[in-house]
Short mmCIF file of C-alpha atoms in Angstrom, two decimals:
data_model
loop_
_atom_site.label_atom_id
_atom_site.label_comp_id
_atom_site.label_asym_id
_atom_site.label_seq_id
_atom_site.Cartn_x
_atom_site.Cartn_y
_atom_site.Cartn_z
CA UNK A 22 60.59 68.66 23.59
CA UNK A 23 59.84 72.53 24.00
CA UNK A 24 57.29 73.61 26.31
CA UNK A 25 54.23 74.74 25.08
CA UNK A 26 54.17 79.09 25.83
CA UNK A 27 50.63 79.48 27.62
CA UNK A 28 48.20 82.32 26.82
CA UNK A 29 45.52 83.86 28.24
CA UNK A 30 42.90 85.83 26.13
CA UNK A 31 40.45 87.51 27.38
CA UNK A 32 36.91 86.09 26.87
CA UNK A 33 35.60 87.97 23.88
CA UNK A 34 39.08 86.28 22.12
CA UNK A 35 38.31 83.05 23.19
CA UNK A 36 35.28 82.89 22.11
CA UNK A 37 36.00 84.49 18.83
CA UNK A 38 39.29 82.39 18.04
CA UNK A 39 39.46 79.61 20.14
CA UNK A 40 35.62 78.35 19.90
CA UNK A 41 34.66 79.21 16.11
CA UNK A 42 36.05 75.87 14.68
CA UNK A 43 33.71 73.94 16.75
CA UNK A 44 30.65 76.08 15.91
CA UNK A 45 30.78 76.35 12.00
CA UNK A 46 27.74 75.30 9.33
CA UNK A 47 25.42 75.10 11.85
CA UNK A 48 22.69 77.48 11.04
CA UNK A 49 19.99 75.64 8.62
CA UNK A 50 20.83 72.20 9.93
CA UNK A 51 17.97 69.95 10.23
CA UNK A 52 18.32 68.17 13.19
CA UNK A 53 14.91 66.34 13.48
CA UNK A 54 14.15 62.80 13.41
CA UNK A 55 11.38 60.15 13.30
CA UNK A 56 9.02 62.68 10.52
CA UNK A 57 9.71 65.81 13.33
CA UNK A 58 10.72 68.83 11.08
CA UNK A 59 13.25 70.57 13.01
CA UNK A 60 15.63 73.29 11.90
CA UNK A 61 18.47 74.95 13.72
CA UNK A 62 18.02 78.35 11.94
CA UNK A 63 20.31 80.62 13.37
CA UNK A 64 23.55 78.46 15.63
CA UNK A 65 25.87 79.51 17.44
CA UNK A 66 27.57 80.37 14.31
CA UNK A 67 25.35 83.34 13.50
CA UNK A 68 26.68 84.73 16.75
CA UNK A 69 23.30 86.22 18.38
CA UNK A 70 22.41 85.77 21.98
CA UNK A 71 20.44 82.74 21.36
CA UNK A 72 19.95 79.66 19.40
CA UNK A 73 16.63 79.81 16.97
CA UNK A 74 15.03 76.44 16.22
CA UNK A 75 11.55 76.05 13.56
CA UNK A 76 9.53 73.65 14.65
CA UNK A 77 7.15 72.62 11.60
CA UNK A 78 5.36 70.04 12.92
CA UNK A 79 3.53 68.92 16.30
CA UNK A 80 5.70 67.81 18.80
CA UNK A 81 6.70 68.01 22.33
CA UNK A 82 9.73 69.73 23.51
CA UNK A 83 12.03 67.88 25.76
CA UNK A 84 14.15 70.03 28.41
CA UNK A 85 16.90 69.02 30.82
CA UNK A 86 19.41 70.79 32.69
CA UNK A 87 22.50 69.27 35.01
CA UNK A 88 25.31 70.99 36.77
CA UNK A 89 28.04 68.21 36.55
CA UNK A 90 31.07 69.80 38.30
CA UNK A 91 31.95 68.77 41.72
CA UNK A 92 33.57 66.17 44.29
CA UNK A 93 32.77 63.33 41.50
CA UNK A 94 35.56 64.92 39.05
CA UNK A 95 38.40 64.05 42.02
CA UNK A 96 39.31 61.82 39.12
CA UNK A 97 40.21 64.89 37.38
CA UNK A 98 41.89 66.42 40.07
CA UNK A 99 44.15 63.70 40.21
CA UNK A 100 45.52 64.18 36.53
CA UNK A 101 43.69 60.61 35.74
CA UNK A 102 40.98 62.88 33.67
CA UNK A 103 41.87 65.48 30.94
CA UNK A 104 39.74 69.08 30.23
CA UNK A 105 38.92 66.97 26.85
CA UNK A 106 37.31 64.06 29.55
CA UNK A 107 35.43 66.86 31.24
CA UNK A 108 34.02 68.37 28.62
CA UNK A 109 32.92 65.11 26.65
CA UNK A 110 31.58 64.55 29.95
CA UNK A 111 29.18 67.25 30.46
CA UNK A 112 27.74 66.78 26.92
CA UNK A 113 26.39 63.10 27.92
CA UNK A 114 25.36 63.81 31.05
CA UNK A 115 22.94 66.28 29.78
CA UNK A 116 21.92 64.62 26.67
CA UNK A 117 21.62 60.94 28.74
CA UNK A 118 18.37 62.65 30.04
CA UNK A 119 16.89 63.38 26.79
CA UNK A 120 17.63 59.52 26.29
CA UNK A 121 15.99 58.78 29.00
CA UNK A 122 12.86 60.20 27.76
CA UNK A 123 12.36 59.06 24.45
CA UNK A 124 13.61 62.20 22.65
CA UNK A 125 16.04 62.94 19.30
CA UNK A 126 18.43 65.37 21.28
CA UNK A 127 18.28 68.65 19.11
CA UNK A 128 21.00 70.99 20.48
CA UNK A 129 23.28 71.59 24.03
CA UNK A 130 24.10 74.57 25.17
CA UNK A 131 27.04 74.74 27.75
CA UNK A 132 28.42 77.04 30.91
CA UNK A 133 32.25 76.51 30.89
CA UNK A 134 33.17 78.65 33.85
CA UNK A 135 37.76 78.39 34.68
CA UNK A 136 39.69 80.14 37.28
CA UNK A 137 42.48 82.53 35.99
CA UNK A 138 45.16 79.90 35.41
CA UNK A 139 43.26 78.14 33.10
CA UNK A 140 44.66 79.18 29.63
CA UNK A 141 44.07 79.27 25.89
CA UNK A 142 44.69 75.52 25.69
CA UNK A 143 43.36 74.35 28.89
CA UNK A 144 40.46 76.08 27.81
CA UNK A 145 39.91 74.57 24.27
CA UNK A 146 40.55 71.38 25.15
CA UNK A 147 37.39 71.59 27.33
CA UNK A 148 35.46 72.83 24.51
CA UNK A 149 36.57 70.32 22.48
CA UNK A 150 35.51 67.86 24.70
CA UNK A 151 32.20 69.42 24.97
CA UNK A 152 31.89 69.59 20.91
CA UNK A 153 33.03 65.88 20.50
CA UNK A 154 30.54 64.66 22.69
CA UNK A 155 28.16 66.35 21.39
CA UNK A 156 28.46 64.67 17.68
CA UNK A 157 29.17 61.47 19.24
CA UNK A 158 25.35 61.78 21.16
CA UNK A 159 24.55 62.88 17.06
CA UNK A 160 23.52 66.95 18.20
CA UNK A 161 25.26 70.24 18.38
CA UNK A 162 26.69 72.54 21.03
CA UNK A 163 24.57 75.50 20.14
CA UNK A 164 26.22 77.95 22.40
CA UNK A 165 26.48 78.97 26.28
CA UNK A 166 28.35 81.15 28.51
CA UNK A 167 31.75 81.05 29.16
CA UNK A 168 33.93 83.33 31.69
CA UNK A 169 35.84 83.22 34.71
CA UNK A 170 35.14 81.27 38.21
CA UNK A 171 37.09 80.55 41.21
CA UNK A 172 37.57 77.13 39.82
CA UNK A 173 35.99 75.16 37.08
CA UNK A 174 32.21 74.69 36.85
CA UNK A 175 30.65 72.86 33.99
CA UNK A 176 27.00 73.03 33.30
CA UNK A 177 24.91 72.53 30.49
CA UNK A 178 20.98 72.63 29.29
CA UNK A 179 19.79 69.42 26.36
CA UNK A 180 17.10 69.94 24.33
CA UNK A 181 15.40 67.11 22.49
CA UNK A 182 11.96 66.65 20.59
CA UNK A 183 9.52 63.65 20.29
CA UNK A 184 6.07 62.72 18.98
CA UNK A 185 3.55 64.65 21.02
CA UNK A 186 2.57 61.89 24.02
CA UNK A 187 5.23 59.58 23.45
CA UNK A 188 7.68 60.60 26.39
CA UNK A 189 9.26 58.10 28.57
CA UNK A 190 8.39 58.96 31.89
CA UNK A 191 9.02 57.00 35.46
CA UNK A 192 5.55 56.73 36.81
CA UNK A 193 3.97 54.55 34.35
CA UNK A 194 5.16 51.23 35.66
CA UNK A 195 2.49 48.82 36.47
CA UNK A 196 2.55 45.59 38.56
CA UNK A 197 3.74 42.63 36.36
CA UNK A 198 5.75 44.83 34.05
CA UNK A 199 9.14 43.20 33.56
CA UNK A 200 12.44 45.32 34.59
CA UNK A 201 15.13 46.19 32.24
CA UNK A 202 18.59 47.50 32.11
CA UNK A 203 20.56 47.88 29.23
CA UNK A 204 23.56 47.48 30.47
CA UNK A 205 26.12 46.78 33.54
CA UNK A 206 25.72 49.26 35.89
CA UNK A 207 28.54 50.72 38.43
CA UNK A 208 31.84 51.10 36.30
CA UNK A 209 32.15 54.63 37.08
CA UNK A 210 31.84 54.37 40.92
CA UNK A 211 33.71 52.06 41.17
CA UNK A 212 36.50 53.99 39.77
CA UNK A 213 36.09 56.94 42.39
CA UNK A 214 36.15 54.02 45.10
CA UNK A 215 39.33 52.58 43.40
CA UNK A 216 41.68 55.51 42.68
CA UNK A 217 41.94 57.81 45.54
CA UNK A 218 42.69 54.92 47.72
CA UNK A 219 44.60 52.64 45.29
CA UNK A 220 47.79 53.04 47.49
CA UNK A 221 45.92 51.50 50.69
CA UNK A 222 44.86 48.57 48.54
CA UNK A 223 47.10 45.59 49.12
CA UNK A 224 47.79 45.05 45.01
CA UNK A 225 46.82 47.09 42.45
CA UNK A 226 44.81 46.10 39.63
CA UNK A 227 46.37 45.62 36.36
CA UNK A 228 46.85 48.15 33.95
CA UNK A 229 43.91 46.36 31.21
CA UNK A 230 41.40 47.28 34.16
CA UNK A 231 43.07 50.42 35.51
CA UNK A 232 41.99 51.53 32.05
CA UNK A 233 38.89 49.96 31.58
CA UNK A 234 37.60 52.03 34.85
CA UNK A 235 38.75 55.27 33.91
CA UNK A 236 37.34 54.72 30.13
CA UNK A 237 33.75 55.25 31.73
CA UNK A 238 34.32 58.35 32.72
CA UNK A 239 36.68 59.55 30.00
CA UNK A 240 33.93 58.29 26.75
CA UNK A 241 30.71 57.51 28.80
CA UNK A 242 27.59 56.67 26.44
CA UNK A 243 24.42 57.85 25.64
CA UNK A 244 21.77 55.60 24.83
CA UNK A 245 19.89 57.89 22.45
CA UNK A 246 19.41 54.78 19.70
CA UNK A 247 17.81 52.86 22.44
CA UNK A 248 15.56 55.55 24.64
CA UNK A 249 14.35 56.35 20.97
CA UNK A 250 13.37 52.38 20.38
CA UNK A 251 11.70 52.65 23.48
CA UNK A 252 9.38 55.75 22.89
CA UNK A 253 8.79 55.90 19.43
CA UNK A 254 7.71 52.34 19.81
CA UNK A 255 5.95 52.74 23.36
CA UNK A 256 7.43 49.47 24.13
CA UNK A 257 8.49 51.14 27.71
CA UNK A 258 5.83 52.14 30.02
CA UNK A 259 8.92 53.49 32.38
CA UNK A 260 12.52 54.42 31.61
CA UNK A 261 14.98 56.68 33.44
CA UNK A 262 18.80 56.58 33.04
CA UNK A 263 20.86 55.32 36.20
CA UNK A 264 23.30 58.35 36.52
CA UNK A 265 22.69 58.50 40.12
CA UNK A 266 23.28 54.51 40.34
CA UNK A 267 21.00 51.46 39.80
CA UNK A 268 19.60 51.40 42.84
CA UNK A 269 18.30 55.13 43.11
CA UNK A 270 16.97 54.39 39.51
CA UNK A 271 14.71 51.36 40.85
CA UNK A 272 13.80 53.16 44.02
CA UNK A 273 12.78 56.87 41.83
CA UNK A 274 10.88 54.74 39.19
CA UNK A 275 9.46 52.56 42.06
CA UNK A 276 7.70 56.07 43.81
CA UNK A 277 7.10 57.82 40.92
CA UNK A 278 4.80 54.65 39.54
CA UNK A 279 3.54 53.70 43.19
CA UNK A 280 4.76 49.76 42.66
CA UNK A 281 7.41 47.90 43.64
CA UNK A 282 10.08 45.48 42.28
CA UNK A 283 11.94 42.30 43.01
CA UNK A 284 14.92 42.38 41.43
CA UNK A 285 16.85 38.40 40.86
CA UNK A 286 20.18 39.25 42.09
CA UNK A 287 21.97 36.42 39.26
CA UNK A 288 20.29 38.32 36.25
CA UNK A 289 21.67 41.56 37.19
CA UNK A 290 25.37 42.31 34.54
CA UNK A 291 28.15 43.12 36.41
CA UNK A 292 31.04 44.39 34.87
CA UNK A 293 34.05 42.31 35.68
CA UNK A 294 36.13 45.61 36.42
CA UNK A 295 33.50 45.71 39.42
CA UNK A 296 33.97 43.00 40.59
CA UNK A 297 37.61 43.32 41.42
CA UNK A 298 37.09 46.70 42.86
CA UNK A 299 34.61 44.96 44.91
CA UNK A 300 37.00 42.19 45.93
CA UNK A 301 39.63 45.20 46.89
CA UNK A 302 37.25 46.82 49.07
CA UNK A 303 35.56 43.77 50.88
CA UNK A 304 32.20 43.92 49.69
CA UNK A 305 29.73 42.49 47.60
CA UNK A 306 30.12 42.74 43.64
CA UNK A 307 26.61 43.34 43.81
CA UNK A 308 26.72 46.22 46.10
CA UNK A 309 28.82 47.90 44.44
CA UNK A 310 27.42 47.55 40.98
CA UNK A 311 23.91 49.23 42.46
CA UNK A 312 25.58 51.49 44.76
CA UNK A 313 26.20 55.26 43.55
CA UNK A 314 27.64 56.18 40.28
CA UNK A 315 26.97 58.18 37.42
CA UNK A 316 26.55 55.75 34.49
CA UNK A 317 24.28 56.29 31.55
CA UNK A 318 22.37 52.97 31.00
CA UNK A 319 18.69 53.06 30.79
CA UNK A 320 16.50 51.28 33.54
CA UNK A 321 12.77 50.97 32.15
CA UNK A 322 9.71 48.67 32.39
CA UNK A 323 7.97 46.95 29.62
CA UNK A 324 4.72 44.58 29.52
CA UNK A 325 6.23 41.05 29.43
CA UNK A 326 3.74 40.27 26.07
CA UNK A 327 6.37 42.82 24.19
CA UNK A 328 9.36 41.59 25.33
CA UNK A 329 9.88 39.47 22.74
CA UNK A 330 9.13 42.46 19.97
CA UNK A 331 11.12 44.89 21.76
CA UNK A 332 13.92 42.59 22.14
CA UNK A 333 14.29 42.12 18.09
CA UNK A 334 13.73 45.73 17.62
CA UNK A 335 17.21 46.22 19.64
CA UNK A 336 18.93 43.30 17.76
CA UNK A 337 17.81 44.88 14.50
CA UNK A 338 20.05 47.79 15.50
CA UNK A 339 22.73 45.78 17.00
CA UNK A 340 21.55 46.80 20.73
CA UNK A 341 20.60 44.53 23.70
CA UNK A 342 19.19 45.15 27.00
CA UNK A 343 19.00 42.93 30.45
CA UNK A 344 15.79 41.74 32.45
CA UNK A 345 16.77 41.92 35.77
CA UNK A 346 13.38 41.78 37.48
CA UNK A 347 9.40 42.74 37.31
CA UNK A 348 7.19 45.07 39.24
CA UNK A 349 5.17 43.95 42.21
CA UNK A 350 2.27 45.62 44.00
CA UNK A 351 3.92 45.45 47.81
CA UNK A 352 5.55 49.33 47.27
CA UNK A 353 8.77 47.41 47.95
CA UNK A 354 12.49 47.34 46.05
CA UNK A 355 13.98 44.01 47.07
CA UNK A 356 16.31 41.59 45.63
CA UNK A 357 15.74 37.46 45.59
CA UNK A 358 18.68 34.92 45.11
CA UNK A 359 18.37 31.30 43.49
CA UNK A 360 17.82 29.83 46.81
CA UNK A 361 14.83 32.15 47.12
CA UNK A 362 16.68 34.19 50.05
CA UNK A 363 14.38 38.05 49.81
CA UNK A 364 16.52 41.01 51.08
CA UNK A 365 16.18 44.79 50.28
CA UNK A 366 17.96 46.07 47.64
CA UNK A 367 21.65 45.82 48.14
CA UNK A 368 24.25 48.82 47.85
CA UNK A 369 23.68 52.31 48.76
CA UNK A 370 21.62 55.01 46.87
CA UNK A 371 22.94 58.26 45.95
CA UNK A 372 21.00 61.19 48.05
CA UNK A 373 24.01 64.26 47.72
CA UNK A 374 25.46 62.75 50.85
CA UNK A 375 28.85 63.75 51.76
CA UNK A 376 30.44 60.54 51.82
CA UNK A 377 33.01 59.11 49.07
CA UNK A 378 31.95 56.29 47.05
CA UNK A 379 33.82 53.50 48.98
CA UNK A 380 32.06 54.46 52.17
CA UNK A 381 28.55 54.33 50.12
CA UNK A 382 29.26 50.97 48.83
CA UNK A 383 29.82 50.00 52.56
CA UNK A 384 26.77 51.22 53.88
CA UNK A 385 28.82 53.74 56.09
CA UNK A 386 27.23 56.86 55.17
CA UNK A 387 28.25 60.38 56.19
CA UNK A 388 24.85 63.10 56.03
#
């Protein structure tokens, strides 16, 4: 096999040859949902400075902005994640939040920053990332910045639109709402835990679950269909998505709505993959499945008299969603077990400490 010859253009070339075929047919897209009229006039394909959107109708505009590049890509740095990985990454991660909220994401726009090694198809392969994960969340990468860095930094700004007053927020939780999750929690953390230390492990896992924990980070998931259930329905009175782990999800939504929870420890999904990291590591499956990690499932709180209705609306779009728990009035996150044991919430939330993921799960935090 011949070696691929690297190049390096200079940014003005990259963007004009190496970024076009992701860009094209944008301009005059509708890209509005639920009776919104929404039009991407001029896209990244008319080649101004910025992106130019008509709103027709009343609506509210939804706006979130995360920085994803850092010590949580040592995946990456360990060859176990591609540029394509990274950029697919970044495009969730920003347009999880307009999930969160309730909102039809509308348009991404990305900061791709690369050191000078970084060439042409180093380079595109994070843009393609970025562009793939953008039409798998169902919205466009509308343009950015691009140029050079001392090493690569990934950032990028979602834009979504809803029905004026219909926006998921986390402070309108009320005491007897029921707590959802719609999904198992912890699949990405448990990777970071797993792979820099794999070699201290006494047996690996198999290659079926080696897989199965780097697939969360390489196509993580969205959950635009059901945030949009959620709002357009106002069957959730709270809803955030758990990218900084279950547990700082419960805790945020518990402060932001001044309640607390109780959380039944058997009715909370954990992924199987988990649970063997957990058994590696010598602690509780639990723990780690609430413990730190950037997943994308939404955590929200319904009235229990709609749980039913909500509930068929998912199955009528082939969705489902776990009750783990209901809000309380003691200003408490706890957990209760079937023999009625009451502890706090197990695991360790995220708070930008310093510490690796397996030290989190542990309890052993570094500040």
């Amino acid at each position: 096999m011949t070696p691929r010859k690297a190049t390096y253009s200079d940014e003005p070339t990259r963007v004009q040859q190496l970024i076009g075929e992701f860009l094209t047919g944008q301009s005059g897209t509708s890209v509005g949902a639920d009776g919104l009229d929404v039009r991407l006039t001029a896209g990244a394909d008319a080649k101004d400075d910025c992106a130019v959107y008509d709103l027709s109708s009343p609506m509210s505009l939804v706006v979130g902005s995360d920085y994803i590049r850092g010590p949580k890509f040592v995946l990456y740095e360990m060859g176990l994640l591609s540029g394509f990985d990274i950029g697919y990454y970044l495009a969730v991660a920003n347009v999880s939040d307009i999930a969160a909220m309730g909102a039809t994401p509308i348009g991404v726009l990305s900061v791709v920053r690369y050191p000078h090694e970084v060439d042409d198809a180093e380079f595109q392969e994070v843009i393609a990332g970025i562009h793939q994960g953008c039409t798998d969340c169902g919205t466009l990468n509308v343009g950015g910045d691009i140029g050079n860095a001392e090493r690569i930094i990934l950032s990028a700004t979602a834009f979504g639109v809803c029905k004026p007053g219909s926006a998921l927020m986390r402070s309108g939780a009320r005491p007897g709402d029921l707590l959802c999750v719609t999904g198992p929690c912890g699949l990405l953390g448990a990777a970071v835990a797993y792979f820099p230390k794999r070699d201290t492990f006494e047996k690996a896992l198999s290659d079926e679950v080696e897989r199965r924990l780097l697939d969360g980070w390489k196509r993580p998931r969205a959950r635009v269909a059901e945030g949009r259930i959620l709002g357009t329905k106002a069957y959730a009175t709270a809803c955030q998505d758990t990218s900084d782990g279950l547990k700082a999800t419960i805790e945020q939504i518990m402060h932001a709505s001044g309640v607390g929870f109780r959380v039944v420890e058997e009715d909370v999904p954990v992924e199987p993959a988990v649970g063997m990291v957990a058994d590696l590591m010598g602690v509780e499956s639990l723990a780690l499945s609430m413990s730190a990690s950037s997943d994308f499932q939404l955590a929200f709180t319904l009235e229990a008299g709609k749980l039913e209705k909500c509930r068929a609306e998912f199955a009528l779009a082939g969705l489902d969603f776990h009750v783990i728990g209901e809000a309380t009035d003691t200003g408490r996150a706890e957990s209760v077990n079937h023999l009625g044991a009451v502890r706090p919430l197990p695991g360790v939330a995220w708070k930008h400490q310093k510490s690796d993921i397996s030290l989190l799960a542990t309890g052993r935090v570094e500040e």
